[in-house]
mmCIF file of C-alpha atoms in Angstrom:
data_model
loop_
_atom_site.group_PDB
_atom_site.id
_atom_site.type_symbol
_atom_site.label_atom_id
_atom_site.label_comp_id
_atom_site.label_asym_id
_atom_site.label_seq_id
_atom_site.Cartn_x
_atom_site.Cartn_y
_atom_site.Cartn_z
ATOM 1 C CA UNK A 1 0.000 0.000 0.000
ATOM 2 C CA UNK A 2 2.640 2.406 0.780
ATOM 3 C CA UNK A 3 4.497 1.355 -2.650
ATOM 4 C CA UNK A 4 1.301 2.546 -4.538
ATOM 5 C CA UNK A 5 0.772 6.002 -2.538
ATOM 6 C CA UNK A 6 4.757 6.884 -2.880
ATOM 7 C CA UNK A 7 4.376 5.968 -7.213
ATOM 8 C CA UNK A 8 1.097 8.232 -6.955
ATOM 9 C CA UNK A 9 2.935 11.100 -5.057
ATOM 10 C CA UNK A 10 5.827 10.448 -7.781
ATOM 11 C CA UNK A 11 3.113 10.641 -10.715
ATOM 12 C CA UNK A 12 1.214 13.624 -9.097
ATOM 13 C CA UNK A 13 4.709 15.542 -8.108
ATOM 14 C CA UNK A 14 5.941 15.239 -11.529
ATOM 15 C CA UNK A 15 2.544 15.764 -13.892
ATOM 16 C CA UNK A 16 3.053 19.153 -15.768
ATOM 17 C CA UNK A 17 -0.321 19.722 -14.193
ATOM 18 C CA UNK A 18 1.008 19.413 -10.611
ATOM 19 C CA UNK A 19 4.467 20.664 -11.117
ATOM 20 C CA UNK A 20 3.483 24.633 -9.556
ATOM 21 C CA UNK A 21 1.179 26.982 -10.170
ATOM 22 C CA UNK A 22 3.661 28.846 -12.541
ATOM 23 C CA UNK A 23 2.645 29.152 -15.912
ATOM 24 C CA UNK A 24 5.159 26.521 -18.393
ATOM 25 C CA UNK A 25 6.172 28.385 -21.220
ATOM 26 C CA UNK A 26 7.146 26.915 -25.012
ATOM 27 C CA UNK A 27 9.617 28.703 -27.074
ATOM 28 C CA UNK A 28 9.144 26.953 -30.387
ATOM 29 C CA UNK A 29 10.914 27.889 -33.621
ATOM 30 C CA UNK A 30 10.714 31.307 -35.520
ATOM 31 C CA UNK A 31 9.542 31.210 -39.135
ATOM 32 C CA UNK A 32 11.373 32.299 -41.694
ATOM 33 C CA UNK A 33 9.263 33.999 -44.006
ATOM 34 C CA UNK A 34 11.748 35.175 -46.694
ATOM 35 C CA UNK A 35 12.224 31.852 -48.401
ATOM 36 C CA UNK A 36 16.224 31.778 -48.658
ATOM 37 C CA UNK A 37 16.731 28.493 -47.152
ATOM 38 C CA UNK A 38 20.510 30.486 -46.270
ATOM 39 C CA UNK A 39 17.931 32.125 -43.006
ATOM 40 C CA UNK A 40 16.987 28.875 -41.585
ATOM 41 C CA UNK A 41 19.084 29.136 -39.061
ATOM 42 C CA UNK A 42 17.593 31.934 -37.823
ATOM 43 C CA UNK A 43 15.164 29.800 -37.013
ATOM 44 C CA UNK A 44 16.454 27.962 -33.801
ATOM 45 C CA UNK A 45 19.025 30.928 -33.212
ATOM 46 C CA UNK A 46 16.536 33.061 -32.658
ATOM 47 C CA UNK A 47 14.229 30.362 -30.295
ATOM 48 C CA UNK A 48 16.899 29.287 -28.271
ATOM 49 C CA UNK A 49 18.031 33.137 -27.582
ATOM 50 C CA UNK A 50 14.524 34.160 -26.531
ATOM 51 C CA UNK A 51 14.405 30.869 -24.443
ATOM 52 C CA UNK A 52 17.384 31.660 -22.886
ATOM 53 C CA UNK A 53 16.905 34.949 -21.787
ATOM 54 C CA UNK A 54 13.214 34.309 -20.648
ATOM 55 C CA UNK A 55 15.386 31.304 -17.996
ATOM 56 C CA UNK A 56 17.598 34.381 -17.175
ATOM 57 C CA UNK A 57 14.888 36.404 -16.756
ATOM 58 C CA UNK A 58 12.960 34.217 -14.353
ATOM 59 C CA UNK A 59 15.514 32.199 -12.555
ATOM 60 C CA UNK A 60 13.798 31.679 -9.253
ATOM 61 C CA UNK A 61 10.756 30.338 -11.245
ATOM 62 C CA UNK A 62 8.499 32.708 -9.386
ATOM 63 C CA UNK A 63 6.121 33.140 -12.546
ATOM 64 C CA UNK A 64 6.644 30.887 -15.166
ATOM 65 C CA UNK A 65 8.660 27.925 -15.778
ATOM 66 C CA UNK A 66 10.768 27.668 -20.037
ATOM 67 C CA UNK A 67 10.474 23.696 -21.586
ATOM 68 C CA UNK A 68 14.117 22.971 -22.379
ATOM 69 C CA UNK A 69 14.585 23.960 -25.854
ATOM 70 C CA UNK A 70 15.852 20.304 -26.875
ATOM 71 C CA UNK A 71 12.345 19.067 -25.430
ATOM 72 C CA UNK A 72 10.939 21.447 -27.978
ATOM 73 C CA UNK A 73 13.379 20.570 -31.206
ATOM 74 C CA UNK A 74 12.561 16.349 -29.979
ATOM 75 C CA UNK A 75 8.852 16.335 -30.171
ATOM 76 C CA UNK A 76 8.817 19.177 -33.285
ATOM 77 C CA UNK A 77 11.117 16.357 -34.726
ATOM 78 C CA UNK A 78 9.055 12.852 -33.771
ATOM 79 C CA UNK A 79 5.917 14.868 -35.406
ATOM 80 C CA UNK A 80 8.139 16.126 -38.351
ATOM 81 C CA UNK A 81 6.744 19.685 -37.940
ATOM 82 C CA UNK A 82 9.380 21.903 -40.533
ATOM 83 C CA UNK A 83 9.112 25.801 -39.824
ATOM 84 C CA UNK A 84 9.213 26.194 -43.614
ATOM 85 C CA UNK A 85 6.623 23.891 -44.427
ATOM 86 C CA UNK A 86 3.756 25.689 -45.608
ATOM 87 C CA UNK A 87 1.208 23.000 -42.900
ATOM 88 C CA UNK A 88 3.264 24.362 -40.305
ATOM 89 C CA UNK A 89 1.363 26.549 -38.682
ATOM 90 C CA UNK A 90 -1.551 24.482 -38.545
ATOM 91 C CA UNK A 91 0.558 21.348 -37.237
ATOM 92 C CA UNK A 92 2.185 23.638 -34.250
ATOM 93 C CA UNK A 93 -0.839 23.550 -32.447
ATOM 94 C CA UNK A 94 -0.621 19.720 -31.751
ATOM 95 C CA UNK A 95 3.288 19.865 -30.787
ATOM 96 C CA UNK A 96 2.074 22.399 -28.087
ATOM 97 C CA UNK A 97 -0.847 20.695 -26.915
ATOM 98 C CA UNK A 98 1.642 17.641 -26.489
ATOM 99 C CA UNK A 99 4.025 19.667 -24.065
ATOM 100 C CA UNK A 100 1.014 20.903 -21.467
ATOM 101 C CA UNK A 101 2.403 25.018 -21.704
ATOM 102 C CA UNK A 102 -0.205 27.704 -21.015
ATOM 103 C CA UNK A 103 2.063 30.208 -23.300
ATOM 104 C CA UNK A 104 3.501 29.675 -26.116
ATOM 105 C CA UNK A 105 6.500 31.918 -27.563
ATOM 106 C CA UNK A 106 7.026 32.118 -31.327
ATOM 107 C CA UNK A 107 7.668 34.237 -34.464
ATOM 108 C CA UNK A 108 8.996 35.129 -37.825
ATOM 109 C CA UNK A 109 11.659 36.960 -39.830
ATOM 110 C CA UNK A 110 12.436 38.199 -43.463
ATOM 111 C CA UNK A 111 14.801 40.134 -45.313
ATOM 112 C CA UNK A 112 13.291 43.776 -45.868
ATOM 113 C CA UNK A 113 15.148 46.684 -47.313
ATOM 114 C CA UNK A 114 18.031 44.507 -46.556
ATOM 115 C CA UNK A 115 17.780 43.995 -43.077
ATOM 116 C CA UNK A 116 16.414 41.122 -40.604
ATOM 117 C CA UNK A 117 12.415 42.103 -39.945
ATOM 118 C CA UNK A 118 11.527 40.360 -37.041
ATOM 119 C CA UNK A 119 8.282 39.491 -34.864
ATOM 120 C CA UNK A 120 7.452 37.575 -32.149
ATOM 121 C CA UNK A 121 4.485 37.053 -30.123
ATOM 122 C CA UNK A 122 3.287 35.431 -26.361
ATOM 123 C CA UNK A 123 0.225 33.436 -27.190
ATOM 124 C CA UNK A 124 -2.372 31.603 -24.731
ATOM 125 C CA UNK A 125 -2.701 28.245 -25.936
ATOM 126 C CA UNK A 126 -5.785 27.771 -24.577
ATOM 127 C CA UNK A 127 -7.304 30.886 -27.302
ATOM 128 C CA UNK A 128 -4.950 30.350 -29.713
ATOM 129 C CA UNK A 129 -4.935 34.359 -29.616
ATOM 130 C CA UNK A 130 -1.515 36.462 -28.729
ATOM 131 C CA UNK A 131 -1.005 38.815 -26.461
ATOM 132 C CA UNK A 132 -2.989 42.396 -26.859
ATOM 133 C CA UNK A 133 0.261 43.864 -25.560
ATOM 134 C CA UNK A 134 2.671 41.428 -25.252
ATOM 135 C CA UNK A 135 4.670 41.145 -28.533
ATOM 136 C CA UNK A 136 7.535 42.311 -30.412
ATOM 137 C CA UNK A 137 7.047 43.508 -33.944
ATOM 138 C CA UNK A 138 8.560 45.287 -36.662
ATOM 139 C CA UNK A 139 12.227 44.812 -35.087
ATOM 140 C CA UNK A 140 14.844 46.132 -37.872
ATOM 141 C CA UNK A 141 18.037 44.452 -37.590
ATOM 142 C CA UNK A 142 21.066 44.406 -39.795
ATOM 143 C CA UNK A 143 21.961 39.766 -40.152
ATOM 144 C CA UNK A 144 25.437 40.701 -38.164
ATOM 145 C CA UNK A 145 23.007 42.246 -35.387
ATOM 146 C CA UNK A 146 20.019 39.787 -35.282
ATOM 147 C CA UNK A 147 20.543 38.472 -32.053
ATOM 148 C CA UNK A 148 20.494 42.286 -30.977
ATOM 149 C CA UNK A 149 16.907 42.246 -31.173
ATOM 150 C CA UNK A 150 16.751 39.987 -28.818
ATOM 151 C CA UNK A 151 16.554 42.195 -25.554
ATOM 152 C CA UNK A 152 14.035 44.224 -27.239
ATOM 153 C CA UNK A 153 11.370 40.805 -27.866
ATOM 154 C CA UNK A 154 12.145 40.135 -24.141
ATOM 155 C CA UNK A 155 11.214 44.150 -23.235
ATOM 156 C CA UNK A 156 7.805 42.991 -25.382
ATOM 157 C CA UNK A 157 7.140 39.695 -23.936
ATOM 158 C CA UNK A 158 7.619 39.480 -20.623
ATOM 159 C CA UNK A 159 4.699 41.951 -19.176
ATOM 160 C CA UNK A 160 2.979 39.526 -20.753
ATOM 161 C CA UNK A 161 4.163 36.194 -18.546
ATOM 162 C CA UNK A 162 4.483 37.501 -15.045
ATOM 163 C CA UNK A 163 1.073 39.413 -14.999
#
C-alpha cells in the first residue's frame, strides 16, 4: 500500500499539471518567411536566444517555468513539424498541446530593405490568440546584429508572462 501512494505522489509531483502553479512556457521555432533556405538558421538561433533569456529572466521560477529547448526541437522532430513547411502553422498547435504550456513563444523573420524584420508574439494556448500587448514587432536588424533584437522581444514579452 505504501508502494502505490509513494508511485502516486511520484506521478502527481511530476505531472506538468502538478508541477506549480507557474505558468510553463514553449519557445518553439521562428519562421522564416523570406524563403532563402541560407535564413533557416535563424530559425532555432533566434528560439533558443529568446528561451534563454526568458530562464535568465525568471531564474527563481516565481512566474513561469521555459520547456528545455531540446524538449521542444525532440517532439517538433518525432511529429516532423518543418518551420518552412507551408502546414506548419496548422501542425504547431498539436506539438504544443503535447508539451502541457499555457504560453507559447514564437515568431517570424524576413529580409526587408536589406535587413532582418523580425516578430514575435506570447500566445495563450488555450485561445490560440496572442497577447494584446505582449509582442515584439517590426524589429529592424542588420543579419550581423540579429541576435540584438533579442533584448528588445524580451522588453515585449515578458509583461505579458508575469502578470
Amino acid at each position: 500500500m505504501k508502494k502505490i501512494l509513494l508511485i502516486l505522489g511520484c506521478i502527481l509531483l511530476f505531472s506538468p499539471h502538478f508541477v506549480s502553479a507557474q505558468k510553463r512556457i514553449a519557445v518553439l521555432p521562428f519562421r522564416n518567411m523570406d524563403g532563402n533556405m541560407a535564413l533557416n538558421p535563424w530559425c532555432v538561433k533566434l528560439s533558443d536566444s529568446v528561451a534563454t533569456g526568458l530562464r535568465e529572466a525568471d531564474s527563481t521560477h516565481k512566474f513561469y517555468i521555459v520547456v528545455p529547448q531540446d524538449s521542444v526541437a525532440e517532439l517538433l522532430a518525432s511529429l516532423n513539424l518543418d518551420p518552412m513547411n507551408p502546414q506548419y502553422e496548422s501542425d504547431l498547435w498539436k506539438a504544443i498541446a503535447m508539451l502541457h504550456v499555457e504560453r507559447a513563444i514564437t515568431g517570424n523573420f524576413n529580409i526587408q530593405y536589406g535587413k532582418m524584420l523580425i516578430n514575435a508574439y506570447n500566445y495563450d494556448v488555450q485561445t490560440k490568440i496572442p497577447h494584446p500587448t505582449a509582442q515584439a514587432k517590426n524589429l529592424f536588424r542588420t543579419q550581423d546584429k540579429t541576435l540584438d533584437a533579442v533584448p528588445a522581444i524580451l522588453n515585449k514579452l515578458l509583461p505579458g508572462l508575469t502578470q
